[in-house]
Amino acid sequence: MYDVVSVSFDVSNSIYFFSPNSLDLKKGDKVVVETENGLQFGILKSDVRKEKKENLILPLKPVVRLATKEDEKQVIANRELAEKALVDAKKISNKLELDMSFVDAYYTLDKSQLVFSFVSDNRVDFRELAKKLAQKYKTRIELRQIGVRDKSKKIGGLGPCGLFLCCNSFLTDFNSVSINMAKNQMLALNPTKINGICGRLLCCLGYEDDVYTELKKDLPKVGMVADTELGMGKVVSVDVFKGTYSVDLKEKGIIEFSKDKKNGSSK
């Protein structure tokens, strides 16, 4: 178990784990943390707590210090300048006829780096764009091509369940989601039902997939022929939660059987 604090950046609901670095920290504190891109301003979403090793990406980056009033003023100034830089990046990319749809831009706290995120269906040669932006803003420029799932994680929104997107609220990484998960949970393969606002399969399809697999273990598949106590018949439906399956026995009609019992009951 490791001591950690949960930190969020800007207005995003996403949280990231950092080492408290022996500092006296509490939920709601504004802090400066060390990231792979440099120093960043964040807000603590938890007190110092214990977290399992398997839930962390080690080694943990540290909380450097509590943020000062000057840090907060710098963050506001950086946001305003980043918004202007985003507008300039869009104009320059259009002139260069680059296939780029920009998502956001932000400065590190010390303005040592200006990072842009964009979405594109193709690989983009943005070297000339980076050169022009570096000349204009006199800092290191990083252009990141992200996927549509990453875009949703950054922007946020509401899912079909009515709650904030999982990727924007608590997921720190994207796990693989397949169409077989939807089939395993016997969902209608309708894109409007099983796809998220990013256009990809819903992340939540993976949450209960193992449970469905376990519940279906001793149940026959729909369409197969089952040998029951009342004779042979075709399985027409399965209820994984009740642990039952219905079989069409022709003359006897559709009979419901339990995987735990041998006898059936008429429907």
PDB file of C-alpha atoms in Angstrom:
ATOM      1  CA  MET A   1       0.000   0.000   0.000  1.00  0.00           C
ATOM      2  CA  TYR A   2       1.224   3.500  -0.859  1.00  0.00           C
ATOM      3  CA  ASP A   3       0.353   6.926   0.527  1.00  0.00           C
ATOM      4  CA  VAL A   4      -1.316   8.930  -2.251  1.00  0.00           C
ATOM      5  CA  VAL A   5      -3.431  12.002  -2.901  1.00  0.00           C
ATOM      6  CA  SER A   6      -5.891  12.411  -5.784  1.00  0.00           C
ATOM      7  CA  VAL A   7      -5.333  15.492  -7.940  1.00  0.00           C
ATOM      8  CA  SER A   8      -7.402  17.027 -10.744  1.00  0.00           C
ATOM      9  CA  PHE A   9      -6.307  19.673 -13.214  1.00  0.00           C
ATOM     10  CA  ASP A  10      -8.275  22.652 -14.537  1.00  0.00           C
ATOM     11  CA  VAL A  11     -12.026  21.961 -14.807  1.00  0.00           C
ATOM     12  CA  SER A  12     -11.616  18.274 -15.658  1.00  0.00           C
ATOM     13  CA  ASN A  13     -13.159  15.714 -13.337  1.00  0.00           C
ATOM     14  CA  SER A  14     -10.364  13.232 -14.085  1.00  0.00           C
ATOM     15  CA  ILE A  15      -8.133  12.396 -11.141  1.00  0.00           C
ATOM     16  CA  TYR A  16      -4.504  11.336 -10.967  1.00  0.00           C
ATOM     17  CA  PHE A  17      -2.484   9.880  -8.116  1.00  0.00           C
ATOM     18  CA  PHE A  18       0.545  11.672  -6.689  1.00  0.00           C
ATOM     19  CA  SER A  19       2.849  11.110  -3.756  1.00  0.00           C
ATOM     20  CA  PRO A  20       2.073  13.499  -0.843  1.00  0.00           C
ATOM     21  CA  ASN A  21       5.830  13.873  -0.439  1.00  0.00           C
ATOM     22  CA  SER A  22       5.527  14.089   3.384  1.00  0.00           C
ATOM     23  CA  LEU A  23       3.576  17.353   3.095  1.00  0.00           C
ATOM     24  CA  ASP A  24       0.623  18.209   5.344  1.00  0.00           C
ATOM     25  CA  LEU A  25      -2.156  18.014   2.755  1.00  0.00           C
ATOM     26  CA  LYS A  26      -5.937  17.844   2.864  1.00  0.00           C
ATOM     27  CA  LYS A  27      -8.806  17.646   0.398  1.00  0.00           C
ATOM     28  CA  GLY A  28      -9.424  20.978  -1.354  1.00  0.00           C
ATOM     29  CA  ASP A  29      -5.835  22.216  -1.125  1.00  0.00           C
ATOM     30  CA  LYS A  30      -4.390  23.846  -4.235  1.00  0.00           C
ATOM     31  CA  VAL A  31      -1.022  22.366  -5.042  1.00  0.00           C
ATOM     32  CA  VAL A  32       1.860  22.388  -7.509  1.00  0.00           C
ATOM     33  CA  VAL A  33       2.773  18.906  -8.731  1.00  0.00           C
ATOM     34  CA  GLU A  34       5.528  17.476 -10.866  1.00  0.00           C
ATOM     35  CA  THR A  35       4.355  15.878 -14.126  1.00  0.00           C
ATOM     36  CA  GLU A  36       6.080  14.496 -17.206  1.00  0.00           C
ATOM     37  CA  ASN A  37       5.477  17.883 -18.848  1.00  0.00           C
ATOM     38  CA  GLY A  38       6.788  19.983 -15.969  1.00  0.00           C
ATOM     39  CA  LEU A  39       5.127  21.716 -13.026  1.00  0.00           C
ATOM     40  CA  GLN A  40       1.334  21.837 -13.038  1.00  0.00           C
ATOM     41  CA  PHE A  41      -1.302  23.475 -10.835  1.00  0.00           C
ATOM     42  CA  GLY A  42      -3.958  21.157  -9.414  1.00  0.00           C
ATOM     43  CA  ILE A  43      -6.576  20.691  -6.716  1.00  0.00           C
ATOM     44  CA  LEU A  44      -6.629  17.853  -4.210  1.00  0.00           C
ATOM     45  CA  LYS A  45      -9.728  15.667  -4.459  1.00  0.00           C
ATOM     46  CA  SER A  46      -8.860  13.583  -1.401  1.00  0.00           C
ATOM     47  CA  ASP A  47      -6.927  13.598   1.837  1.00  0.00           C
ATOM     48  CA  VAL A  48      -3.780  11.503   2.053  1.00  0.00           C
ATOM     49  CA  ARG A  49      -4.855   7.857   1.856  1.00  0.00           C
ATOM     50  CA  LYS A  50      -3.595   4.363   1.122  1.00  0.00           C
ATOM     51  CA  GLU A  51      -3.837   2.841  -2.356  1.00  0.00           C
ATOM     52  CA  LYS A  52      -2.962  -0.631  -3.662  1.00  0.00           C
ATOM     53  CA  LYS A  53       0.141  -0.994  -5.794  1.00  0.00           C
ATOM     54  CA  GLU A  54      -1.801  -2.547  -8.701  1.00  0.00           C
ATOM     55  CA  ASN A  55      -3.917   0.616  -9.008  1.00  0.00           C
ATOM     56  CA  LEU A  56      -0.899   2.876  -9.428  1.00  0.00           C
ATOM     57  CA  ILE A  57       1.619   3.726 -12.112  1.00  0.00           C
ATOM     58  CA  LEU A  58       4.949   3.720 -10.308  1.00  0.00           C
ATOM     59  CA  PRO A  59       7.054   5.609  -9.472  1.00  0.00           C
ATOM     60  CA  LEU A  60       4.569   8.238  -8.330  1.00  0.00           C
ATOM     61  CA  LYS A  61       5.264  11.854  -9.206  1.00  0.00           C
ATOM     62  CA  PRO A  62       5.351  14.089  -6.090  1.00  0.00           C
ATOM     63  CA  VAL A  63       3.362  17.057  -4.881  1.00  0.00           C
ATOM     64  CA  VAL A  64       6.039  19.762  -4.883  1.00  0.00           C
ATOM     65  CA  ARG A  65       4.349  22.317  -2.622  1.00  0.00           C
ATOM     66  CA  LEU A  66       1.143  24.073  -1.744  1.00  0.00           C
ATOM     67  CA  ALA A  67       0.195  26.633  -4.375  1.00  0.00           C
ATOM     68  CA  THR A  68       0.593  30.337  -3.631  1.00  0.00           C
ATOM     69  CA  LYS A  69      -1.514  33.319  -4.672  1.00  0.00           C
ATOM     70  CA  GLU A  70       1.120  34.072  -7.294  1.00  0.00           C
ATOM     71  CA  ASP A  71       0.716  30.546  -8.695  1.00  0.00           C
ATOM     72  CA  GLU A  72      -3.043  31.054  -9.010  1.00  0.00           C
ATOM     73  CA  LYS A  73      -2.547  34.365 -10.826  1.00  0.00           C
ATOM     74  CA  GLN A  74      -0.051  32.689 -13.143  1.00  0.00           C
ATOM     75  CA  VAL A  75      -2.553  29.899 -13.928  1.00  0.00           C
ATOM     76  CA  ILE A  76      -5.212  32.450 -14.921  1.00  0.00           C
ATOM     77  CA  ALA A  77      -2.740  34.324 -17.137  1.00  0.00           C
ATOM     78  CA  ASN A  78      -1.551  31.057 -18.702  1.00  0.00           C
ATOM     79  CA  ARG A  79      -5.119  30.014 -19.548  1.00  0.00           C
ATOM     80  CA  GLU A  80      -5.828  33.311 -21.296  1.00  0.00           C
ATOM     81  CA  LEU A  81      -2.612  33.080 -23.298  1.00  0.00           C
ATOM     82  CA  ALA A  82      -3.246  29.419 -24.159  1.00  0.00           C
ATOM     83  CA  GLU A  83      -6.701  30.309 -25.527  1.00  0.00           C
ATOM     84  CA  LYS A  84      -5.098  32.919 -27.786  1.00  0.00           C
ATOM     85  CA  ALA A  85      -2.444  30.402 -28.855  1.00  0.00           C
ATOM     86  CA  LEU A  86      -5.184  27.896 -29.721  1.00  0.00           C
ATOM     87  CA  VAL A  87      -6.836  30.423 -32.035  1.00  0.00           C
ATOM     88  CA  ASP A  88      -3.473  31.164 -33.690  1.00  0.00           C
ATOM     89  CA  ALA A  89      -2.722  27.450 -34.100  1.00  0.00           C
ATOM     90  CA  LYS A  90      -6.050  26.918 -35.884  1.00  0.00           C
ATOM     91  CA  LYS A  91      -5.380  29.838 -38.245  1.00  0.00           C
ATOM     92  CA  ILE A  92      -1.849  28.710 -39.071  1.00  0.00           C
ATOM     93  CA  SER A  93      -2.861  25.078 -39.598  1.00  0.00           C
ATOM     94  CA  ASN A  94      -5.620  26.193 -41.972  1.00  0.00           C
ATOM     95  CA  LYS A  95      -3.100  28.225 -43.992  1.00  0.00           C
ATOM     96  CA  LEU A  96      -0.816  25.204 -44.120  1.00  0.00           C
ATOM     97  CA  GLU A  97      -3.832  23.074 -45.136  1.00  0.00           C
ATOM     98  CA  LEU A  98      -3.285  20.598 -42.327  1.00  0.00           C
ATOM     99  CA  ASP A  99      -6.008  18.089 -41.446  1.00  0.00           C
ATOM    100  CA  MET A 100      -6.203  18.936 -37.732  1.00  0.00           C
ATOM    101  CA  SER A 101      -9.128  19.486 -35.368  1.00  0.00           C
ATOM    102  CA  PHE A 102      -7.751  21.143 -32.235  1.00  0.00           C
ATOM    103  CA  VAL A 103      -9.171  20.155 -28.840  1.00  0.00           C
ATOM    104  CA  ASP A 104      -7.309  22.304 -26.325  1.00  0.00           C
ATOM    105  CA  ALA A 105      -4.044  23.992 -25.406  1.00  0.00           C
ATOM    106  CA  TYR A 106      -2.355  24.631 -22.082  1.00  0.00           C
ATOM    107  CA  TYR A 107       0.862  25.970 -20.601  1.00  0.00           C
ATOM    108  CA  THR A 108       2.866  24.330 -17.869  1.00  0.00           C
ATOM    109  CA  LEU A 109       2.886  26.486 -14.742  1.00  0.00           C
ATOM    110  CA  ASP A 110       6.314  27.976 -15.480  1.00  0.00           C
ATOM    111  CA  LYS A 111       5.454  28.455 -19.189  1.00  0.00           C
ATOM    112  CA  SER A 112       8.350  26.228 -20.189  1.00  0.00           C
ATOM    113  CA  GLN A 113       6.068  24.252 -22.490  1.00  0.00           C
ATOM    114  CA  LEU A 114       2.940  24.922 -24.553  1.00  0.00           C
ATOM    115  CA  VAL A 115       0.979  21.749 -25.328  1.00  0.00           C
ATOM    116  CA  PHE A 116      -1.693  21.408 -28.030  1.00  0.00           C
ATOM    117  CA  SER A 117      -4.024  18.423 -28.461  1.00  0.00           C
ATOM    118  CA  PHE A 118      -5.689  17.658 -31.769  1.00  0.00           C
ATOM    119  CA  VAL A 119      -7.701  14.952 -33.515  1.00  0.00           C
ATOM    120  CA  SER A 120      -7.111  13.799 -37.071  1.00  0.00           C
ATOM    121  CA  ASP A 121      -8.041  10.767 -39.140  1.00  0.00           C
ATOM    122  CA  ASN A 122      -4.609  10.844 -40.772  1.00  0.00           C
ATOM    123  CA  ARG A 123      -1.008  11.187 -39.733  1.00  0.00           C
ATOM    124  CA  VAL A 124      -0.068  14.865 -39.781  1.00  0.00           C
ATOM    125  CA  ASP A 125       3.309  16.439 -40.564  1.00  0.00           C
ATOM    126  CA  PHE A 126       3.071  19.420 -38.216  1.00  0.00           C
ATOM    127  CA  ARG A 127       6.754  20.378 -38.140  1.00  0.00           C
ATOM    128  CA  GLU A 128       6.208  23.676 -39.930  1.00  0.00           C
ATOM    129  CA  LEU A 129       3.282  24.511 -37.628  1.00  0.00           C
ATOM    130  CA  ALA A 130       5.387  23.775 -34.534  1.00  0.00           C
ATOM    131  CA  LYS A 131       8.188  25.949 -35.882  1.00  0.00           C
ATOM    132  CA  LYS A 132       5.880  28.921 -36.473  1.00  0.00           C
ATOM    133  CA  LEU A 133       4.265  28.570 -33.037  1.00  0.00           C
ATOM    134  CA  ALA A 134       7.675  28.344 -31.332  1.00  0.00           C
ATOM    135  CA  GLN A 135       8.803  31.507 -33.123  1.00  0.00           C
ATOM    136  CA  LYS A 136       5.675  33.347 -32.007  1.00  0.00           C
ATOM    137  CA  TYR A 137       5.464  32.168 -28.381  1.00  0.00           C
ATOM    138  CA  LYS A 138       9.187  31.655 -27.608  1.00  0.00           C
ATOM    139  CA  THR A 139       8.706  28.383 -25.735  1.00  0.00           C
ATOM    140  CA  ARG A 140       8.828  24.645 -26.335  1.00  0.00           C
ATOM    141  CA  ILE A 141       5.850  23.484 -28.411  1.00  0.00           C
ATOM    142  CA  GLU A 142       4.327  20.022 -28.209  1.00  0.00           C
ATOM    143  CA  LEU A 143       1.574  18.885 -30.569  1.00  0.00           C
ATOM    144  CA  ARG A 144      -0.238  15.719 -29.502  1.00  0.00           C
ATOM    145  CA  GLN A 145      -2.465  13.726 -31.803  1.00  0.00           C
ATOM    146  CA  ILE A 146      -5.120  12.071 -29.651  1.00  0.00           C
ATOM    147  CA  GLY A 147      -8.009   9.708 -30.356  1.00  0.00           C
ATOM    148  CA  VAL A 148     -11.723  10.413 -30.113  1.00  0.00           C
ATOM    149  CA  ARG A 149     -11.896   8.669 -26.725  1.00  0.00           C
ATOM    150  CA  ASP A 150      -9.165  10.967 -25.408  1.00  0.00           C
ATOM    151  CA  LYS A 151     -11.095  13.933 -26.801  1.00  0.00           C
ATOM    152  CA  SER A 152     -14.191  12.914 -24.829  1.00  0.00           C
ATOM    153  CA  LYS A 153     -12.025  12.457 -21.728  1.00  0.00           C
ATOM    154  CA  LYS A 154     -10.795  16.040 -22.053  1.00  0.00           C
ATOM    155  CA  ILE A 155     -14.082  17.707 -22.983  1.00  0.00           C
ATOM    156  CA  GLY A 156     -16.471  15.653 -20.833  1.00  0.00           C
ATOM    157  CA  GLY A 157     -20.236  15.456 -21.075  1.00  0.00           C
ATOM    158  CA  LEU A 158     -23.115  13.207 -20.052  1.00  0.00           C
ATOM    159  CA  GLY A 159     -23.408   9.561 -20.998  1.00  0.00           C
ATOM    160  CA  PRO A 160     -26.644   7.747 -21.941  1.00  0.00           C
ATOM    161  CA  CYS A 161     -26.984   6.822 -18.243  1.00  0.00           C
ATOM    162  CA  GLY A 162     -27.333  10.507 -17.367  1.00  0.00           C
ATOM    163  CA  LEU A 163     -24.084  10.611 -15.394  1.00  0.00           C
ATOM    164  CA  PHE A 164     -20.810  12.356 -16.232  1.00  0.00           C
ATOM    165  CA  LEU A 165     -18.637  10.364 -18.617  1.00  0.00           C
ATOM    166  CA  CYS A 166     -16.571   7.689 -16.879  1.00  0.00           C
ATOM    167  CA  CYS A 167     -13.476   8.730 -18.845  1.00  0.00           C
ATOM    168  CA  ASN A 168     -13.871  12.318 -17.642  1.00  0.00           C
ATOM    169  CA  SER A 169     -14.661  11.493 -14.026  1.00  0.00           C
ATOM    170  CA  PHE A 170     -12.640   8.535 -12.732  1.00  0.00           C
ATOM    171  CA  LEU A 171     -11.032   6.404 -15.438  1.00  0.00           C
ATOM    172  CA  THR A 172      -7.282   6.985 -15.656  1.00  0.00           C
ATOM    173  CA  ASP A 173      -6.731   4.585 -18.558  1.00  0.00           C
ATOM    174  CA  PHE A 174      -8.750   3.056 -21.376  1.00  0.00           C
ATOM    175  CA  ASN A 175      -9.254  -0.695 -21.217  1.00  0.00           C
ATOM    176  CA  SER A 176     -10.007  -2.716 -24.326  1.00  0.00           C
ATOM    177  CA  VAL A 177     -13.721  -2.988 -25.140  1.00  0.00           C
ATOM    178  CA  SER A 178     -14.977  -5.389 -27.812  1.00  0.00           C
ATOM    179  CA  ILE A 179     -18.244  -6.082 -29.590  1.00  0.00           C
ATOM    180  CA  ASN A 180     -18.130  -9.572 -28.032  1.00  0.00           C
ATOM    181  CA  MET A 181     -18.807  -7.950 -24.666  1.00  0.00           C
ATOM    182  CA  ALA A 182     -22.082  -6.526 -25.983  1.00  0.00           C
ATOM    183  CA  LYS A 183     -22.984  -9.941 -27.407  1.00  0.00           C
ATOM    184  CA  ASN A 184     -22.070 -11.650 -24.137  1.00  0.00           C
ATOM    185  CA  GLN A 185     -24.455  -9.320 -22.293  1.00  0.00           C
ATOM    186  CA  MET A 186     -27.164 -10.016 -24.895  1.00  0.00           C
ATOM    187  CA  LEU A 187     -27.481  -6.371 -25.897  1.00  0.00           C
ATOM    188  CA  ALA A 188     -28.988  -5.243 -29.177  1.00  0.00           C
ATOM    189  CA  LEU A 189     -26.093  -4.426 -31.518  1.00  0.00           C
ATOM    190  CA  ASN A 190     -27.461  -0.973 -32.222  1.00  0.00           C
ATOM    191  CA  PRO A 191     -24.674   1.654 -32.471  1.00  0.00           C
ATOM    192  CA  THR A 192     -26.899   4.292 -30.883  1.00  0.00           C
ATOM    193  CA  LYS A 193     -27.300   2.043 -27.828  1.00  0.00           C
ATOM    194  CA  ILE A 194     -23.826   0.571 -27.341  1.00  0.00           C
ATOM    195  CA  ASN A 195     -21.630   3.462 -28.517  1.00  0.00           C
ATOM    196  CA  GLY A 196     -20.650   6.422 -26.367  1.00  0.00           C
ATOM    197  CA  ILE A 197     -20.582  10.074 -27.451  1.00  0.00           C
ATOM    198  CA  CYS A 198     -17.049   9.457 -28.749  1.00  0.00           C
ATOM    199  CA  GLY A 199     -18.487   7.047 -31.317  1.00  0.00           C
ATOM    200  CA  ARG A 200     -16.643   4.093 -29.806  1.00  0.00           C
ATOM    201  CA  LEU A 201     -18.052   1.227 -27.750  1.00  0.00           C
ATOM    202  CA  LEU A 202     -19.132   2.230 -24.239  1.00  0.00           C
ATOM    203  CA  CYS A 203     -16.361   1.790 -21.670  1.00  0.00           C
ATOM    204  CA  CYS A 204     -18.939   0.469 -19.192  1.00  0.00           C
ATOM    205  CA  LEU A 205     -19.471  -2.647 -21.335  1.00  0.00           C
ATOM    206  CA  GLY A 206     -16.404  -4.019 -19.620  1.00  0.00           C
ATOM    207  CA  TYR A 207     -17.611  -3.456 -16.066  1.00  0.00           C
ATOM    208  CA  GLU A 208     -20.021  -6.416 -15.864  1.00  0.00           C
ATOM    209  CA  ASP A 209     -18.691  -8.660 -18.623  1.00  0.00           C
ATOM    210  CA  ASP A 210     -17.001 -11.081 -16.208  1.00  0.00           C
ATOM    211  CA  VAL A 211     -20.216 -11.343 -14.181  1.00  0.00           C
ATOM    212  CA  TYR A 212     -22.250 -12.272 -17.262  1.00  0.00           C
ATOM    213  CA  THR A 213     -19.625 -14.829 -18.273  1.00  0.00           C
ATOM    214  CA  GLU A 214     -19.806 -16.455 -14.841  1.00  0.00           C
ATOM    215  CA  LEU A 215     -23.640 -16.445 -14.702  1.00  0.00           C
ATOM    216  CA  LYS A 216     -23.927 -17.980 -18.169  1.00  0.00           C
ATOM    217  CA  LYS A 217     -21.413 -20.731 -17.440  1.00  0.00           C
ATOM    218  CA  ASP A 218     -24.001 -23.483 -16.756  1.00  0.00           C
ATOM    219  CA  LEU A 219     -26.730 -22.185 -19.049  1.00  0.00           C
ATOM    220  CA  PRO A 220     -27.302 -23.374 -22.645  1.00  0.00           C
ATOM    221  CA  LYS A 221     -27.038 -20.941 -25.528  1.00  0.00           C
ATOM    222  CA  VAL A 222     -30.110 -19.633 -27.341  1.00  0.00           C
ATOM    223  CA  GLY A 223     -30.722 -21.674 -30.480  1.00  0.00           C
ATOM    224  CA  MET A 224     -29.102 -24.878 -29.317  1.00  0.00           C
ATOM    225  CA  VAL A 225     -31.020 -28.145 -28.786  1.00  0.00           C
ATOM    226  CA  ALA A 226     -31.347 -29.087 -25.114  1.00  0.00           C
ATOM    227  CA  ASP A 227     -32.057 -32.518 -23.687  1.00  0.00           C
ATOM    228  CA  THR A 228     -34.503 -31.951 -20.812  1.00  0.00           C
ATOM    229  CA  GLU A 229     -36.454 -34.244 -18.493  1.00  0.00           C
ATOM    230  CA  LEU A 230     -39.491 -33.575 -20.674  1.00  0.00           C
ATOM    231  CA  GLY A 231     -37.760 -34.264 -23.964  1.00  0.00           C
ATOM    232  CA  MET A 232     -35.640 -32.570 -26.611  1.00  0.00           C
ATOM    233  CA  GLY A 233     -36.298 -28.982 -27.584  1.00  0.00           C
ATOM    234  CA  LYS A 234     -34.808 -25.746 -28.830  1.00  0.00           C
ATOM    235  CA  VAL A 235     -33.636 -23.123 -26.342  1.00  0.00           C
ATOM    236  CA  VAL A 236     -35.530 -19.919 -27.158  1.00  0.00           C
ATOM    237  CA  SER A 237     -34.438 -17.622 -24.304  1.00  0.00           C
ATOM    238  CA  VAL A 238     -32.099 -17.405 -21.317  1.00  0.00           C
ATOM    239  CA  ASP A 239     -32.417 -15.390 -18.103  1.00  0.00           C
ATOM    240  CA  VAL A 240     -28.934 -15.164 -16.603  1.00  0.00           C
ATOM    241  CA  PHE A 241     -30.107 -13.450 -13.419  1.00  0.00           C
ATOM    242  CA  LYS A 242     -32.786 -16.024 -12.584  1.00  0.00           C
ATOM    243  CA  GLY A 243     -30.548 -18.833 -13.771  1.00  0.00           C
ATOM    244  CA  THR A 244     -33.259 -20.184 -16.082  1.00  0.00           C
ATOM    245  CA  TYR A 245     -33.708 -21.031 -19.736  1.00  0.00           C
ATOM    246  CA  SER A 246     -36.836 -21.613 -21.817  1.00  0.00           C
ATOM    247  CA  VAL A 247     -37.150 -24.526 -24.206  1.00  0.00           C
ATOM    248  CA  ASP A 248     -39.696 -24.992 -27.001  1.00  0.00           C
ATOM    249  CA  LEU A 249     -40.918 -28.588 -26.632  1.00  0.00           C
ATOM    250  CA  LYS A 250     -43.448 -28.257 -29.490  1.00  0.00           C
ATOM    251  CA  GLU A 251     -46.502 -30.205 -28.288  1.00  0.00           C
ATOM    252  CA  LYS A 252     -45.843 -29.283 -24.669  1.00  0.00           C
ATOM    253  CA  GLY A 253     -45.188 -25.626 -25.503  1.00  0.00           C
ATOM    254  CA  ILE A 254     -42.451 -23.425 -24.111  1.00  0.00           C
ATOM    255  CA  ILE A 255     -41.222 -24.689 -20.743  1.00  0.00           C
ATOM    256  CA  GLU A 256     -38.902 -22.809 -18.403  1.00  0.00           C
ATOM    257  CA  PHE A 257     -36.102 -24.786 -16.746  1.00  0.00           C
ATOM    258  CA  SER A 258     -33.701 -23.855 -13.991  1.00  0.00           C
ATOM    259  CA  LYS A 259     -30.039 -24.743 -14.262  1.00  0.00           C
ATOM    260  CA  ASP A 260     -30.246 -25.871 -10.600  1.00  0.00           C
ATOM    261  CA  LYS A 261     -33.388 -28.002 -11.018  1.00  0.00           C
ATOM    262  CA  LYS A 262     -34.340 -30.807 -13.365  1.00  0.00           C
ATOM    263  CA  ASN A 263     -38.056 -30.106 -13.598  1.00  0.00           C
ATOM    264  CA  GLY A 264     -39.608 -27.392 -15.695  1.00  0.00           C
ATOM    265  CA  SER A 265     -42.572 -25.075 -15.439  1.00  0.00           C
ATOM    266  CA  SER A 266     -44.958 -23.946 -18.162  1.00  0.00           C
ATOM    267  CA  LYS A 267     -44.842 -20.365 -19.355  1.00  0.00           C
TER     268      LYS A 267
END
